[in-house]
PDB file of C-alpha atoms in Angstrom:
ATOM      1  CA  MET A   1     161.853 -69.717 -97.602  1.00  0.00           C
ATOM      2  CA  LYS A   2     165.179 -68.100 -96.231  1.00  0.00           C
ATOM      3  CA  ARG A   3     168.474 -70.301 -96.332  1.00  0.00           C
ATOM      4  CA  ILE A   4     170.533 -69.811 -93.435  1.00  0.00           C
ATOM      5  CA  GLY A   5     174.532 -71.081 -93.304  1.00  0.00           C
ATOM      6  CA  ILE A   6     176.260 -71.727 -89.608  1.00  0.00           C
ATOM      7  CA  LEU A   7     179.734 -71.006 -89.082  1.00  0.00           C
ATOM      8  CA  SER A   8     180.791 -72.759 -85.776  1.00  0.00           C
ATOM      9  CA  SER A   9     183.704 -73.755 -83.990  1.00  0.00           C
ATOM     10  CA  HIS A  10     182.723 -76.064 -81.321  1.00  0.00           C
ATOM     11  CA  ASN A  11     179.308 -77.583 -80.316  1.00  0.00           C
ATOM     12  CA  GLY A  12     176.872 -75.333 -82.178  1.00  0.00           C
ATOM     13  CA  SER A  13     174.095 -74.629 -79.747  1.00  0.00           C
ATOM     14  CA  GLY A  14     172.821 -71.811 -81.871  1.00  0.00           C
ATOM     15  CA  PHE A  15     172.792 -74.502 -85.031  1.00  0.00           C
ATOM     16  CA  ASP A  16     170.590 -76.598 -82.592  1.00  0.00           C
ATOM     17  CA  THR A  17     168.271 -73.765 -81.680  1.00  0.00           C
ATOM     18  CA  LEU A  18     167.846 -72.501 -85.260  1.00  0.00           C
ATOM     19  CA  LEU A  19     167.482 -76.184 -86.889  1.00  0.00           C
ATOM     20  CA  GLU A  20     164.595 -76.784 -84.181  1.00  0.00           C
ATOM     21  CA  ALA A  21     163.098 -73.298 -84.964  1.00  0.00           C
ATOM     22  CA  CYS A  22     162.972 -74.203 -88.676  1.00  0.00           C
ATOM     23  CA  GLU A  23     161.643 -77.578 -88.229  1.00  0.00           C
ATOM     24  CA  ASN A  24     159.077 -76.599 -85.846  1.00  0.00           C
ATOM     25  CA  LYS A  25     158.217 -73.692 -88.328  1.00  0.00           C
ATOM     26  CA  THR A  26     158.661 -71.219 -85.674  1.00  0.00           C
ATOM     27  CA  ILE A  27     160.810 -69.420 -88.310  1.00  0.00           C
ATOM     28  CA  ASN A  28     160.290 -69.558 -92.195  1.00  0.00           C
ATOM     29  CA  ALA A  29     163.729 -70.790 -92.903  1.00  0.00           C
ATOM     30  CA  GLN A  30     166.005 -73.740 -93.476  1.00  0.00           C
ATOM     31  CA  VAL A  31     169.707 -74.526 -92.263  1.00  0.00           C
ATOM     32  CA  ILE A  32     171.318 -75.705 -95.210  1.00  0.00           C
ATOM     33  CA  LEU A  33     174.978 -75.600 -94.527  1.00  0.00           C
ATOM     34  CA  VAL A  34     177.581 -75.766 -91.531  1.00  0.00           C
ATOM     35  CA  ILE A  35     181.189 -74.689 -92.142  1.00  0.00           C
ATOM     36  CA  SER A  36     183.429 -75.181 -89.145  1.00  0.00           C
ATOM     37  CA  ASN A  37     187.210 -74.538 -88.700  1.00  0.00           C
ATOM     38  CA  ASN A  38     187.705 -77.263 -86.448  1.00  0.00           C
ATOM     39  CA  GLN A  39     187.442 -80.692 -87.720  1.00  0.00           C
ATOM     40  CA  GLU A  40     186.777 -82.039 -84.033  1.00  0.00           C
ATOM     41  CA  ALA A  41     183.624 -79.634 -83.581  1.00  0.00           C
ATOM     42  CA  LYS A  42     180.414 -81.497 -82.350  1.00  0.00           C
ATOM     43  CA  VAL A  43     178.406 -79.252 -84.694  1.00  0.00           C
ATOM     44  CA  LEU A  44     179.892 -81.359 -87.722  1.00  0.00           C
ATOM     45  CA  GLN A  45     178.617 -84.556 -86.280  1.00  0.00           C
ATOM     46  CA  LYS A  46     175.046 -82.886 -85.404  1.00  0.00           C
ATOM     47  CA  ALA A  47     174.604 -81.702 -88.771  1.00  0.00           C
ATOM     48  CA  SER A  48     175.402 -84.909 -90.665  1.00  0.00           C
ATOM     49  CA  LEU A  49     173.053 -86.624 -88.290  1.00  0.00           C
ATOM     50  CA  SER A  50     170.427 -84.065 -89.327  1.00  0.00           C
ATOM     51  CA  HIS A  51     171.454 -84.431 -93.207  1.00  0.00           C
ATOM     52  CA  VAL A  52     172.692 -81.026 -93.339  1.00  0.00           C
ATOM     53  CA  PRO A  53     175.733 -80.565 -95.693  1.00  0.00           C
ATOM     54  CA  ASN A  54     178.920 -79.539 -93.590  1.00  0.00           C
ATOM     55  CA  PHE A  55     182.419 -78.630 -94.367  1.00  0.00           C
ATOM     56  CA  VAL A  56     185.747 -78.301 -92.686  1.00  0.00           C
ATOM     57  CA  VAL A  57     187.682 -75.018 -93.830  1.00  0.00           C
ATOM     58  CA  ASN A  58     190.841 -74.520 -91.994  1.00  0.00           C
ATOM     59  CA  ALA A  59     194.587 -73.916 -92.773  1.00  0.00           C
ATOM     60  CA  LYS A  60     195.488 -77.518 -92.068  1.00  0.00           C
ATOM     61  CA  LYS A  61     193.003 -78.685 -94.696  1.00  0.00           C
ATOM     62  CA  TYR A  62     194.010 -75.666 -97.179  1.00  0.00           C
ATOM     63  CA  PRO A  63     197.308 -74.659 -96.468  1.00  0.00           C
ATOM     64  CA  ASP A  64     197.639 -72.661 -99.484  1.00  0.00           C
ATOM     65  CA  GLU A  65     194.243 -71.092-100.039  1.00  0.00           C
ATOM     66  CA  ASN A  66     192.581 -68.091 -98.941  1.00  0.00           C
ATOM     67  CA  LEU A  67     189.946 -69.328 -96.300  1.00  0.00           C
ATOM     68  CA  ASP A  68     187.813 -66.271 -96.432  1.00  0.00           C
ATOM     69  CA  GLU A  69     187.406 -67.005-100.089  1.00  0.00           C
ATOM     70  CA  LYS A  70     186.685 -70.497 -99.805  1.00  0.00           C
ATOM     71  CA  ILE A  71     183.903 -69.905 -97.265  1.00  0.00           C
ATOM     72  CA  THR A  72     182.321 -67.239 -99.153  1.00  0.00           C
ATOM     73  CA  LYS A  73     182.278 -69.479-102.165  1.00  0.00           C
ATOM     74  CA  LEU A  74     180.515 -72.322-100.496  1.00  0.00           C
ATOM     75  CA  MET A  75     177.769 -69.992 -98.888  1.00  0.00           C
ATOM     76  CA  LEU A  76     177.197 -68.332-102.330  1.00  0.00           C
ATOM     77  CA  GLU A  77     177.037 -71.829-103.709  1.00  0.00           C
ATOM     78  CA  PHE A  78     174.757 -73.068-101.523  1.00  0.00           C
ATOM     79  CA  LYS A  79     172.498 -69.957-102.060  1.00  0.00           C
ATOM     80  CA  VAL A  80     172.491 -68.893 -98.384  1.00  0.00           C
ATOM     81  CA  ASP A  81     170.534 -65.777 -97.318  1.00  0.00           C
ATOM     82  CA  TYR A  82     171.739 -65.244 -93.781  1.00  0.00           C
ATOM     83  CA  ILE A  83     174.641 -66.390 -91.866  1.00  0.00           C
ATOM     84  CA  PHE A  84     174.733 -67.143 -88.140  1.00  0.00           C
ATOM     85  CA  LEU A  85     177.980 -67.359 -86.094  1.00  0.00           C
ATOM     86  CA  SER A  86     177.384 -70.264 -83.654  1.00  0.00           C
ATOM     87  CA  GLY A  87     180.379 -69.757 -81.322  1.00  0.00           C
ATOM     88  CA  TYR A  88     182.531 -69.164 -84.373  1.00  0.00           C
ATOM     89  CA  MET A  89     186.212 -68.309 -83.110  1.00  0.00           C
ATOM     90  CA  LYS A  90     187.546 -66.785 -86.204  1.00  0.00           C
ATOM     91  CA  LYS A  91     187.296 -62.921 -87.284  1.00  0.00           C
ATOM     92  CA  ILE A  92     185.060 -62.732 -90.209  1.00  0.00           C
ATOM     93  CA  GLU A  93     186.998 -61.472 -93.273  1.00  0.00           C
ATOM     94  CA  GLU A  94     186.490 -58.915 -96.270  1.00  0.00           C
ATOM     95  CA  ASN A  95     185.040 -61.206 -98.792  1.00  0.00           C
ATOM     96  CA  LEU A  96     182.429 -62.673 -96.596  1.00  0.00           C
ATOM     97  CA  LEU A  97     181.513 -59.121 -95.300  1.00  0.00           C
ATOM     98  CA  LYS A  98     181.239 -57.981 -98.826  1.00  0.00           C
ATOM     99  CA  SER A  99     179.059 -60.722-100.132  1.00  0.00           C
ATOM    100  CA  PHE A 100     176.687 -60.822 -97.330  1.00  0.00           C
ATOM    101  CA  PRO A 101     176.226 -57.294 -95.869  1.00  0.00           C
ATOM    102  CA  ASN A 102     173.978 -57.021 -93.089  1.00  0.00           C
ATOM    103  CA  LYS A 103     173.428 -60.690 -93.402  1.00  0.00           C
ATOM    104  CA  ILE A 104     175.839 -62.156 -90.909  1.00  0.00           C
ATOM    105  CA  ILE A 105     174.358 -62.525 -87.362  1.00  0.00           C
ATOM    106  CA  ASN A 106     176.208 -63.263 -84.231  1.00  0.00           C
ATOM    107  CA  SER A 107     175.037 -63.784 -80.664  1.00  0.00           C
ATOM    108  CA  HIS A 108     177.198 -62.329 -78.044  1.00  0.00           C
ATOM    109  CA  PRO A 109     176.622 -63.421 -74.235  1.00  0.00           C
ATOM    110  CA  ALA A 110     176.629 -59.797 -72.586  1.00  0.00           C
ATOM    111  CA  LEU A 111     174.932 -56.446 -73.320  1.00  0.00           C
ATOM    112  CA  LEU A 112     176.783 -54.704 -75.668  1.00  0.00           C
ATOM    113  CA  PRO A 113     178.795 -52.328 -75.917  1.00  0.00           C
ATOM    114  CA  LYS A 114     179.897 -53.800 -72.357  1.00  0.00           C
ATOM    115  CA  PHE A 115     181.903 -56.755 -72.405  1.00  0.00           C
ATOM    116  CA  GLY A 116     182.382 -56.897 -76.071  1.00  0.00           C
ATOM    117  CA  GLY A 117     185.615 -57.018 -78.309  1.00  0.00           C
ATOM    118  CA  LYS A 118     188.519 -59.494 -79.157  1.00  0.00           C
ATOM    119  CA  GLY A 119     188.906 -62.088 -76.568  1.00  0.00           C
ATOM    120  CA  MET A 120     185.549 -61.482 -74.921  1.00  0.00           C
ATOM    121  CA  TYR A 121     183.522 -64.626 -75.678  1.00  0.00           C
ATOM    122  CA  GLY A 122     181.938 -67.406 -73.316  1.00  0.00           C
ATOM    123  CA  ARG A 123     183.295 -67.898 -69.799  1.00  0.00           C
ATOM    124  CA  PHE A 124     185.492 -64.655 -70.167  1.00  0.00           C
ATOM    125  CA  VAL A 125     182.599 -62.415 -70.690  1.00  0.00           C
ATOM    126  CA  HIS A 126     180.799 -63.811 -67.638  1.00  0.00           C
ATOM    127  CA  GLU A 127     183.820 -63.880 -65.449  1.00  0.00           C
ATOM    128  CA  SER A 128     184.121 -60.098 -66.223  1.00  0.00           C
ATOM    129  CA  VAL A 129     180.279 -59.300 -65.795  1.00  0.00           C
ATOM    130  CA  ILE A 130     180.583 -60.982 -61.964  1.00  0.00           C
ATOM    131  CA  LYS A 131     184.050 -59.440 -61.320  1.00  0.00           C
ATOM    132  CA  GLU A 132     182.540 -55.955 -62.264  1.00  0.00           C
ATOM    133  CA  LYS A 133     179.627 -56.738 -60.032  1.00  0.00           C
ATOM    134  CA  GLN A 134     177.161 -55.858 -62.679  1.00  0.00           C
ATOM    135  CA  LYS A 135     173.337 -55.906 -61.632  1.00  0.00           C
ATOM    136  CA  GLU A 136     172.236 -57.355 -65.017  1.00  0.00           C
ATOM    137  CA  SER A 137     173.641 -59.085 -68.039  1.00  0.00           C
ATOM    138  CA  GLY A 138     172.061 -60.548 -71.132  1.00  0.00           C
ATOM    139  CA  CYS A 139     172.754 -61.078 -74.871  1.00  0.00           C
ATOM    140  CA  THR A 140     173.009 -59.092 -77.746  1.00  0.00           C
ATOM    141  CA  ILE A 141     172.138 -60.512 -81.159  1.00  0.00           C
ATOM    142  CA  HIS A 142     173.725 -58.238 -83.707  1.00  0.00           C
ATOM    143  CA  PHE A 143     174.829 -57.949 -87.302  1.00  0.00           C
ATOM    144  CA  VAL A 144     178.657 -58.569 -87.819  1.00  0.00           C
ATOM    145  CA  ASN A 145     180.867 -55.934 -89.164  1.00  0.00           C
ATOM    146  CA  GLU A 146     184.692 -55.864 -89.807  1.00  0.00           C
ATOM    147  CA  ASN A 147     185.222 -55.374 -85.815  1.00  0.00           C
ATOM    148  CA  TYR A 148     184.345 -57.696 -83.063  1.00  0.00           C
ATOM    149  CA  ASP A 149     181.127 -57.032 -81.273  1.00  0.00           C
ATOM    150  CA  GLU A 150     180.230 -53.602 -83.029  1.00  0.00           C
ATOM    151  CA  GLY A 151     177.767 -54.505 -85.814  1.00  0.00           C
ATOM    152  CA  LYS A 152     174.156 -52.850 -85.531  1.00  0.00           C
ATOM    153  CA  TYR A 153     172.073 -54.736 -82.754  1.00  0.00           C
ATOM    154  CA  ILE A 154     169.004 -56.797 -83.736  1.00  0.00           C
ATOM    155  CA  ILE A 155     167.781 -57.258 -80.144  1.00  0.00           C
ATOM    156  CA  GLN A 156     169.151 -57.301 -76.737  1.00  0.00           C
ATOM    157  CA  GLU A 157     167.586 -59.386 -73.749  1.00  0.00           C
ATOM    158  CA  LYS A 158     168.418 -58.853 -70.349  1.00  0.00           C
ATOM    159  CA  ILE A 159     168.272 -60.695 -66.795  1.00  0.00           C
ATOM    160  CA  SER A 160     168.918 -59.751 -63.459  1.00  0.00           C
ATOM    161  CA  LEU A 161     171.928 -61.390 -61.425  1.00  0.00           C
ATOM    162  CA  SER A 162     171.286 -62.796 -58.065  1.00  0.00           C
ATOM    163  CA  SER A 163     173.524 -61.551 -55.528  1.00  0.00           C
ATOM    164  CA  ASP A 164     175.172 -65.036 -55.047  1.00  0.00           C
ATOM    165  CA  GLU A 165     175.554 -65.283 -59.001  1.00  0.00           C
ATOM    166  CA  SER A 166     178.451 -67.560 -60.061  1.00  0.00           C
ATOM    167  CA  VAL A 167     180.155 -67.651 -63.485  1.00  0.00           C
ATOM    168  CA  GLU A 168     178.440 -71.171 -63.834  1.00  0.00           C
ATOM    169  CA  THR A 169     174.987 -70.093 -62.813  1.00  0.00           C
ATOM    170  CA  LEU A 170     175.428 -66.964 -65.219  1.00  0.00           C
ATOM    171  CA  GLU A 171     176.457 -68.930 -68.101  1.00  0.00           C
ATOM    172  CA  ASP A 172     173.481 -71.356 -67.852  1.00  0.00           C
ATOM    173  CA  LYS A 173     170.923 -68.554 -67.623  1.00  0.00           C
ATOM    174  CA  ILE A 174     172.461 -66.705 -70.505  1.00  0.00           C
ATOM    175  CA  LYS A 175     172.525 -69.646 -72.669  1.00  0.00           C
ATOM    176  CA  ASP A 176     168.871 -70.204 -72.024  1.00  0.00           C
ATOM    177  CA  LEU A 177     168.288 -66.695 -72.732  1.00  0.00           C
ATOM    178  CA  GLU A 178     170.464 -66.670 -75.987  1.00  0.00           C
ATOM    179  CA  LYS A 179     168.255 -69.752 -77.443  1.00  0.00           C
ATOM    180  CA  LYS A 180     165.104 -67.508 -77.096  1.00  0.00           C
ATOM    181  CA  ALA A 181     166.765 -64.424 -78.382  1.00  0.00           C
ATOM    182  CA  ILE A 182     168.135 -66.059 -81.456  1.00  0.00           C
ATOM    183  CA  VAL A 183     164.750 -67.250 -82.440  1.00  0.00           C
ATOM    184  CA  LYS A 184     163.277 -63.686 -81.740  1.00  0.00           C
ATOM    185  CA  ALA A 185     165.941 -62.150 -83.714  1.00  0.00           C
ATOM    186  CA  PHE A 186     165.392 -64.230 -86.791  1.00  0.00           C
ATOM    187  CA  LYS A 187     161.617 -63.736 -86.624  1.00  0.00           C
ATOM    188  CA  LYS A 188     162.228 -60.088 -86.571  1.00  0.00           C
ATOM    189  CA  ILE A 189     164.551 -60.179 -89.427  1.00  0.00           C
ATOM    190  CA  LEU A 190     162.508 -62.472 -91.489  1.00  0.00           C
ATOM    191  CA  SER A 191     159.162 -60.726 -90.882  1.00  0.00           C
TER     192      SER A 191
END
């Protein structure tokens, strides 16, 4: 059974999705670790309630340490096979990338390569899609490399936009789509 570590900065909806898929045996894996850079992140409480070990790793807690090394060490210590970024708002650094080549996975709320890159996350993506009058959007589940949103795609899922699409309605649709896409991508990787 594969072991999944989660990096998350806020709510961790991807954590919820993967935990449920593991518990339901939809994917042959288990979520065994959550790390957040935000001590107020709801994902930490969710992990605690689900008895998943969780840690805060940030500059406030470890002012004189290399955070990339600290995160990498924890992932290795817990014998993680794959890392999923569930709304993780920090760039993935060299140690983690070298230790987990093609094992770090992200979900981006757009059809890359459009609407990707630094600063393109969450609501900013959906605002840009609407502003650019796109006919479709979706999500891309991809491997993480040293550049934002440039890693090899695992899957892309699309939806059509309605003529009266708002940022809010698009965001809700993409969140639902991402839940299905995350599970589908892990099924593909683990098969």
